mmCIF file of C-alpha atoms and ligand atoms in Angstrom:
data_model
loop_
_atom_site.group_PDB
_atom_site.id
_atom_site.type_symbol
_atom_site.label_atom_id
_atom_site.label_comp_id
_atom_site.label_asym_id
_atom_site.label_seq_id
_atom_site.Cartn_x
_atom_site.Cartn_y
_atom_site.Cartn_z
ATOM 1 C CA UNK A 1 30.915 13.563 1.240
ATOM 2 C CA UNK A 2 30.086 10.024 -0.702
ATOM 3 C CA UNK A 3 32.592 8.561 -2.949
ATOM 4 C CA UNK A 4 32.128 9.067 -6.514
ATOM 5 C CA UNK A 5 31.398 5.934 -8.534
ATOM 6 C CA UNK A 6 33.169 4.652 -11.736
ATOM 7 C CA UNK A 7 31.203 4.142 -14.747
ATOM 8 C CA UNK A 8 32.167 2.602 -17.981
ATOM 9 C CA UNK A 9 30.691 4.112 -21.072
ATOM 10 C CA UNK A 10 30.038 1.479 -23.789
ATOM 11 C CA UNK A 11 29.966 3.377 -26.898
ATOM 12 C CA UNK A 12 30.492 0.082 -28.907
ATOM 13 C CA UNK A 13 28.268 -0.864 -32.206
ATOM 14 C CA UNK A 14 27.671 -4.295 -30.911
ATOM 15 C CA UNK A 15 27.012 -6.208 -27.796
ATOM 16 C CA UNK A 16 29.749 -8.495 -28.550
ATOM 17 C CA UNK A 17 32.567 -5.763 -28.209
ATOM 18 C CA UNK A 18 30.577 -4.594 -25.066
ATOM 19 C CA UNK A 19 30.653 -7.647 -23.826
ATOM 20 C CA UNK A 20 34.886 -7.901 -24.108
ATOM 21 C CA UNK A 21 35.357 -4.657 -22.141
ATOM 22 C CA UNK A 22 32.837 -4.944 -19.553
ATOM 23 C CA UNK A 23 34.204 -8.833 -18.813
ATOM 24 C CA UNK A 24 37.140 -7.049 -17.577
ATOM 25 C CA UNK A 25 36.019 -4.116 -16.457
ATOM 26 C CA UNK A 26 32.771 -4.627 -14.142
ATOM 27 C CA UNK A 27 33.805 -6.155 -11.312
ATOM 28 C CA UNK A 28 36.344 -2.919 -10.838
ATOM 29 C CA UNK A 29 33.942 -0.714 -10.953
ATOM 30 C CA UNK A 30 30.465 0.543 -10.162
ATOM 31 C CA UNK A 31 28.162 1.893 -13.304
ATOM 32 C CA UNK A 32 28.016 0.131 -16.583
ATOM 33 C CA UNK A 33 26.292 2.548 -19.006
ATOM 34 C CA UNK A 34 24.651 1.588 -22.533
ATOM 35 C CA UNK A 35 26.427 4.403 -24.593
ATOM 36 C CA UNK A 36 24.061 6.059 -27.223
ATOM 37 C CA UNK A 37 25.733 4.676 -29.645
ATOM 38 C CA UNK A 38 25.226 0.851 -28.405
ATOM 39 C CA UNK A 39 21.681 1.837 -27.507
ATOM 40 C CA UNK A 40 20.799 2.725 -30.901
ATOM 41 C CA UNK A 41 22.652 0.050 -32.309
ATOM 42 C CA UNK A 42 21.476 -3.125 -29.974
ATOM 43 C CA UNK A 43 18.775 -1.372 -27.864
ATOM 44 C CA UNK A 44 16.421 -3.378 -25.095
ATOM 45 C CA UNK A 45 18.721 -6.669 -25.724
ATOM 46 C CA UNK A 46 22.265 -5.027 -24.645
ATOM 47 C CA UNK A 47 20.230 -3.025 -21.222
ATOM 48 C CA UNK A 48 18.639 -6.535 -20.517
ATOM 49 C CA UNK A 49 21.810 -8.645 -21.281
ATOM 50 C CA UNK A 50 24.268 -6.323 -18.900
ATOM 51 C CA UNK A 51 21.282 -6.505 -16.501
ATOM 52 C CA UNK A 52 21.439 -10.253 -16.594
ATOM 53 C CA UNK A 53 25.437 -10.840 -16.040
ATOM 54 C CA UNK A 54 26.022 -7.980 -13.573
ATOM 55 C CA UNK A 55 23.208 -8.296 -10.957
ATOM 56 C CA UNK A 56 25.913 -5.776 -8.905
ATOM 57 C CA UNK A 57 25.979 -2.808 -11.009
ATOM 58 C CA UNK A 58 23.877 0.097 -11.369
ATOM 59 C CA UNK A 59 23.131 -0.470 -15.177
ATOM 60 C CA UNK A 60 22.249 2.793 -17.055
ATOM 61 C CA UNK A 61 20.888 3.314 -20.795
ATOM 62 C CA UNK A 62 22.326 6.371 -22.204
ATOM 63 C CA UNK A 63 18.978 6.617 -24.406
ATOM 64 C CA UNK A 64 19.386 10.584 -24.419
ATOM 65 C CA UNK A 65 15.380 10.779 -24.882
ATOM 66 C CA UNK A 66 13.986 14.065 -26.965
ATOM 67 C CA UNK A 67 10.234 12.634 -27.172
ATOM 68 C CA UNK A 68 8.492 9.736 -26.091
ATOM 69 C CA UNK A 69 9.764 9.804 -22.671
ATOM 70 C CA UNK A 70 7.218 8.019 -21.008
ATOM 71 C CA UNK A 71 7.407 4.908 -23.771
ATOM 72 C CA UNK A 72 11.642 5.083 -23.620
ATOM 73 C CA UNK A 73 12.319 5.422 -20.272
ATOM 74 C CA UNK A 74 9.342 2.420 -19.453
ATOM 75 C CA UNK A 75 11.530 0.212 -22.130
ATOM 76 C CA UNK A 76 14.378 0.528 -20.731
ATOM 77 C CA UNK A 77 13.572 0.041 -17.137
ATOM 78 C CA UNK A 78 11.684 -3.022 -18.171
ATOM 79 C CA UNK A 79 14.549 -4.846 -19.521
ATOM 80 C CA UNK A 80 16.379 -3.579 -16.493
ATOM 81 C CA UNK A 81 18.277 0.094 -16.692
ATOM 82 C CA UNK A 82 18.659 2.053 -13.333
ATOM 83 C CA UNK A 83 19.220 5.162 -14.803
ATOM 84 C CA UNK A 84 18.111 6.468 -17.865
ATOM 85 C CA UNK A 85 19.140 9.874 -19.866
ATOM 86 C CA UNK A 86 16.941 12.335 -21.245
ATOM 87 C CA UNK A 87 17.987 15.762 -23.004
ATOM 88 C CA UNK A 88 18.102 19.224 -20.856
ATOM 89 C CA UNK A 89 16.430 20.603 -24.431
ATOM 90 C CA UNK A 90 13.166 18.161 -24.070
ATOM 91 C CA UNK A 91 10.049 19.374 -23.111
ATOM 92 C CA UNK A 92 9.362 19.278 -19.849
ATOM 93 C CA UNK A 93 5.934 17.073 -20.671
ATOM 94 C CA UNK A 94 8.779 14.614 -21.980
ATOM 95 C CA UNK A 95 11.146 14.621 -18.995
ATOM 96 C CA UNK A 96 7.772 14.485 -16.464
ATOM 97 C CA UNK A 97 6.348 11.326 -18.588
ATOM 98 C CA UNK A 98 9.925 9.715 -18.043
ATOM 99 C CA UNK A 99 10.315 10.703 -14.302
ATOM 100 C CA UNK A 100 6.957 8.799 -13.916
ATOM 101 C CA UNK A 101 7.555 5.979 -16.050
ATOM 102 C CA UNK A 102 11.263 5.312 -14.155
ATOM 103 C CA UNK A 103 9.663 5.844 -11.039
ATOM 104 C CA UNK A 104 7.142 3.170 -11.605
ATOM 105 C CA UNK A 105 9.269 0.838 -12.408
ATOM 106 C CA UNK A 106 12.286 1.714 -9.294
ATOM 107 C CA UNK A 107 14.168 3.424 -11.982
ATOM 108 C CA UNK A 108 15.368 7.577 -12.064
ATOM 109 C CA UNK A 109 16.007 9.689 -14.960
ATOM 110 C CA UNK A 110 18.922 11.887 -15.136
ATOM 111 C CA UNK A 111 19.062 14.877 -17.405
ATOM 112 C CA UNK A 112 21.812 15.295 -19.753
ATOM 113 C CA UNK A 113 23.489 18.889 -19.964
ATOM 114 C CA UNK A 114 24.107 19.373 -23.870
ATOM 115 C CA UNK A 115 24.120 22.792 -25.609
ATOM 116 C CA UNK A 116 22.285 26.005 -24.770
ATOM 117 C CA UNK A 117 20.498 25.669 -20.887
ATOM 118 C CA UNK A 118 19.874 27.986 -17.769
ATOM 119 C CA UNK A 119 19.573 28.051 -14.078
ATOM 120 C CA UNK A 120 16.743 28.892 -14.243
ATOM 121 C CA UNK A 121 15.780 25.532 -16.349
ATOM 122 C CA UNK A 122 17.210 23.576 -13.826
ATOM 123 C CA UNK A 123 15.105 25.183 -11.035
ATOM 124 C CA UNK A 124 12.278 23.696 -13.162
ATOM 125 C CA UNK A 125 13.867 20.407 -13.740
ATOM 126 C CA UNK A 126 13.520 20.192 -9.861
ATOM 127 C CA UNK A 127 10.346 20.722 -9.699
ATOM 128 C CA UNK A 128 9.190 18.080 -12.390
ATOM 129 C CA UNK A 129 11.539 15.922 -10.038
ATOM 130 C CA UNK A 130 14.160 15.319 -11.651
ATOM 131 C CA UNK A 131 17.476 14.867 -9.000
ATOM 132 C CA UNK A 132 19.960 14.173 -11.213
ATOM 133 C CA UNK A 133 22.033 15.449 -14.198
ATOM 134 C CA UNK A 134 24.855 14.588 -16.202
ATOM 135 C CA UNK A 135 27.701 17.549 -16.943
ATOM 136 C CA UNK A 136 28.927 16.848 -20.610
ATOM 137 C CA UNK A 137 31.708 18.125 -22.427
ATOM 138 C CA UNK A 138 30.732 17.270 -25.801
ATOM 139 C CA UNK A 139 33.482 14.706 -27.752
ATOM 140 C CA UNK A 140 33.040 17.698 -30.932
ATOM 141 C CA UNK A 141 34.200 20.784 -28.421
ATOM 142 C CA UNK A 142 36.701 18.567 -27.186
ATOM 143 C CA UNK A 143 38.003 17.244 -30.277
ATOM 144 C CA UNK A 144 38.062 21.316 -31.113
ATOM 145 C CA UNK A 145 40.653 22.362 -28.446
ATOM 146 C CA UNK A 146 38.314 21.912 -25.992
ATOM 147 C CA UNK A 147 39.493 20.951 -22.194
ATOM 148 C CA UNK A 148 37.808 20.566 -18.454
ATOM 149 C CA UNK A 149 39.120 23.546 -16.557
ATOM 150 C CA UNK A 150 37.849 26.565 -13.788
ATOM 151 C CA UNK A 151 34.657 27.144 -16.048
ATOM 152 C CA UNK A 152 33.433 23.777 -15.705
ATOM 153 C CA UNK A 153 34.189 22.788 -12.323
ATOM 154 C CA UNK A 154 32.172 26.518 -11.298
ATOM 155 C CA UNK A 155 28.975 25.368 -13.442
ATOM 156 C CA UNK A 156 29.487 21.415 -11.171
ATOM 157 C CA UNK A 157 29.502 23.300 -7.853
ATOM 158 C CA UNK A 158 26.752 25.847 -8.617
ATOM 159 C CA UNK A 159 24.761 22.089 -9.426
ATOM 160 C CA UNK A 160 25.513 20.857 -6.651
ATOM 161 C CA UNK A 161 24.762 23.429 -4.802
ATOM 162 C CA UNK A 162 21.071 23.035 -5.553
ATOM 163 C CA UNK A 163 21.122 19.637 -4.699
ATOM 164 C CA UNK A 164 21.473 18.161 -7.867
ATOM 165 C CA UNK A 165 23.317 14.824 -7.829
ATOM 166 C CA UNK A 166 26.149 15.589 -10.541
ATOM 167 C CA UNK A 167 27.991 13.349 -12.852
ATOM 168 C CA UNK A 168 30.143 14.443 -14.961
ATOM 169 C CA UNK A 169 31.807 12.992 -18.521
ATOM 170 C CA UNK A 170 33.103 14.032 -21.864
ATOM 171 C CA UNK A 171 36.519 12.619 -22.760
ATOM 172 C CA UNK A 172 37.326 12.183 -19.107
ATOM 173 C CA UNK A 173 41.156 11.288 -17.947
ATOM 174 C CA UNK A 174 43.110 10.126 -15.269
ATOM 175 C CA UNK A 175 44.586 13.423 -14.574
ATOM 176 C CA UNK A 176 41.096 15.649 -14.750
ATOM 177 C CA UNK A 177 40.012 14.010 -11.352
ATOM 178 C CA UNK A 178 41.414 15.620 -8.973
ATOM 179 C CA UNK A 179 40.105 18.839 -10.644
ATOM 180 C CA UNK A 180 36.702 18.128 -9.225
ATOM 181 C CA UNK A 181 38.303 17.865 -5.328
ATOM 182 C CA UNK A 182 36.035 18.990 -3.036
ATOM 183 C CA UNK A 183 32.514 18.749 -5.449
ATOM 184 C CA UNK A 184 30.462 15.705 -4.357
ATOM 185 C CA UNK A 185 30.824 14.322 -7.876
ATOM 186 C CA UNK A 186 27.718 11.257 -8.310
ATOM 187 C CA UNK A 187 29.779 9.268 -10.959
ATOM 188 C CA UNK A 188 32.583 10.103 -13.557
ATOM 189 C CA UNK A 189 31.730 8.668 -16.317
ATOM 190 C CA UNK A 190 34.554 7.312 -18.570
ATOM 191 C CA UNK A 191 34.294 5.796 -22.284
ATOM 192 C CA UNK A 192 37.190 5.296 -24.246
ATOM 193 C CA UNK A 193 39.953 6.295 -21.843
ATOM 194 C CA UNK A 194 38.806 3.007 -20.188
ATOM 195 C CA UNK A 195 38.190 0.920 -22.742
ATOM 196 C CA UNK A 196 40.376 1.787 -25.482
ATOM 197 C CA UNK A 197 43.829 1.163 -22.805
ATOM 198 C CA UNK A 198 45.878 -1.749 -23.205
ATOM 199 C CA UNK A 199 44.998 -2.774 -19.946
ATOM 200 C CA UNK A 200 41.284 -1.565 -18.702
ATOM 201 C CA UNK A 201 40.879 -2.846 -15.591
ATOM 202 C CA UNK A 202 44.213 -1.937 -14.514
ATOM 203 C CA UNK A 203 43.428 1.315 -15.687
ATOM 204 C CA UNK A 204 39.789 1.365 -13.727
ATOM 205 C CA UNK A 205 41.494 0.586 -10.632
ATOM 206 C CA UNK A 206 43.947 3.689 -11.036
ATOM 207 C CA UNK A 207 40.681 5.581 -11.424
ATOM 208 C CA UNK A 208 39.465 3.977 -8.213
ATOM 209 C CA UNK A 209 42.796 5.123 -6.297
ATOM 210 C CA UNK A 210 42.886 8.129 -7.974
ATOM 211 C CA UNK A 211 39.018 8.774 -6.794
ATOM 212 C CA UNK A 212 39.797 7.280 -3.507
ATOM 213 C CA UNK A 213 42.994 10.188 -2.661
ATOM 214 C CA UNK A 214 40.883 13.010 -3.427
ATOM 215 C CA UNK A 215 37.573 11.485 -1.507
ATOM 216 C CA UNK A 216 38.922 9.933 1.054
HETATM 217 C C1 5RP B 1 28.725 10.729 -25.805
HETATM 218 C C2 5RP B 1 28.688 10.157 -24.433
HETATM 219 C C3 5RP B 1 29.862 9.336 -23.974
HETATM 220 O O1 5RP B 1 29.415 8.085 -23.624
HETATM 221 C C4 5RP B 1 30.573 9.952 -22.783
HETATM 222 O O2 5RP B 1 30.921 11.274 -23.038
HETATM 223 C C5 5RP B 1 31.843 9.187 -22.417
HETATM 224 O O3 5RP B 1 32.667 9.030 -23.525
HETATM 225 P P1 5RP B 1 34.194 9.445 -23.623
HETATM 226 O O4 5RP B 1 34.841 9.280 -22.265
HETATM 227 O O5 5RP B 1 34.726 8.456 -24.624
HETATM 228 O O6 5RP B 1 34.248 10.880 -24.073
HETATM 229 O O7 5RP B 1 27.738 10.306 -23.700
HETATM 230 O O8 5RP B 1 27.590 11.492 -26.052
#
């Protein structure tokens, strides 16, 4: 089974506070991601600025595309994403524009897991070629006595059980990794439990050992 990779979630309102936590934080670890929030805010110039100063890292724009898949997932492999998000709830003409767009360009969508989806949806998402998705806890259900527990993990397995590749997020912390032991987690995806610490990349390399002891 493959290690799981580290990604920093920028949810930030400007490239400039981006820019502080990922100075500290990118060499430690693998994925920086263009949170929704920074992508809205700052757009093509933060995915083609991160692209620029970390040549290393997988660079992903959290664009969570609805429509005009094609046209957003072309932008932002242009200026340089990897990985680009689009909703489980979009048509599936919007995801199979995307796929092809990415695809075109070296890039690969992954499909974000938000609200009301089946099994049988995913069985499609396959099929439009789609390989990986995102498990979210949603910051609102979490923020309502929400938590990561048996439920969750069962829903990770049964996706990666059909071959998905499976990263998972949603107020992630130190001690909700070794929950996913034994799933061949793609990335966890972290936000502000990294970057809101007083010490980040201290903090992403306890992340690192903690992913390291329970993927050896
Ligand atoms: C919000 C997101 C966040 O970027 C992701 O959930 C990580 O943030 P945090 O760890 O702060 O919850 O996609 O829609």
């Amino acid at each position: 089974m493959e290690k799981p990779l580290l990604q920093v979630a920028l949810d930030n309102f400007t490239l400039s506070e981006a820019l502080e936590s990922t100075r500290v934080l990118a060499p430690e670890l693998d994925v920086v991601e263009i949170g929704t929030l920074l992508c809205l805010a700052t757009g093509a110039e933060s995915i083609q600025v991160m692209r620029t100063l970390y040549p290393e890292n997988i660079i992903v724009a959290d664009l969570k595309i609805v429509d005009a898949g094609g046209e957003l997932a072309g932008m932002a492999c242009d200026n340089g994403a990897n990985w680009v998000t689009v909703m489980c709830n979009a048509a599936d003409a919007t995801k199979a524009k995307a796929v092809e767009a990415a695809a075109k360009r070296g890039g690969e969508m992954q499909v974000e897991l938000f609200g009301n989806w089946t099994f049988e949806q995913a069985v499609e998402w396959k099929n439009i070629g789609l390989k990986q998705v995102i498990y979210h806890q949603s910051r609102d259900a979490l923020n309502s006595g929400g938590s990561w527990g048996p439920a969750n993990m069962e829903t990770v397995k049964k996706l990666t059980d059909m071959d998905f590749e499976v990263s998972v997020t949603g107020g992630l912390t130190l001690d909700v990794i070794s929950l996913f032991e034994g799933i061949p987690i793609k990335s966890f995806i972290v936000g502000r439990n990294l970057r809101n610490v007083a010490d980040p990349a201290a903090e992403a390399r306890a992340y690192k050992a903690e992913i390291a002891t329970y993927w050896p």
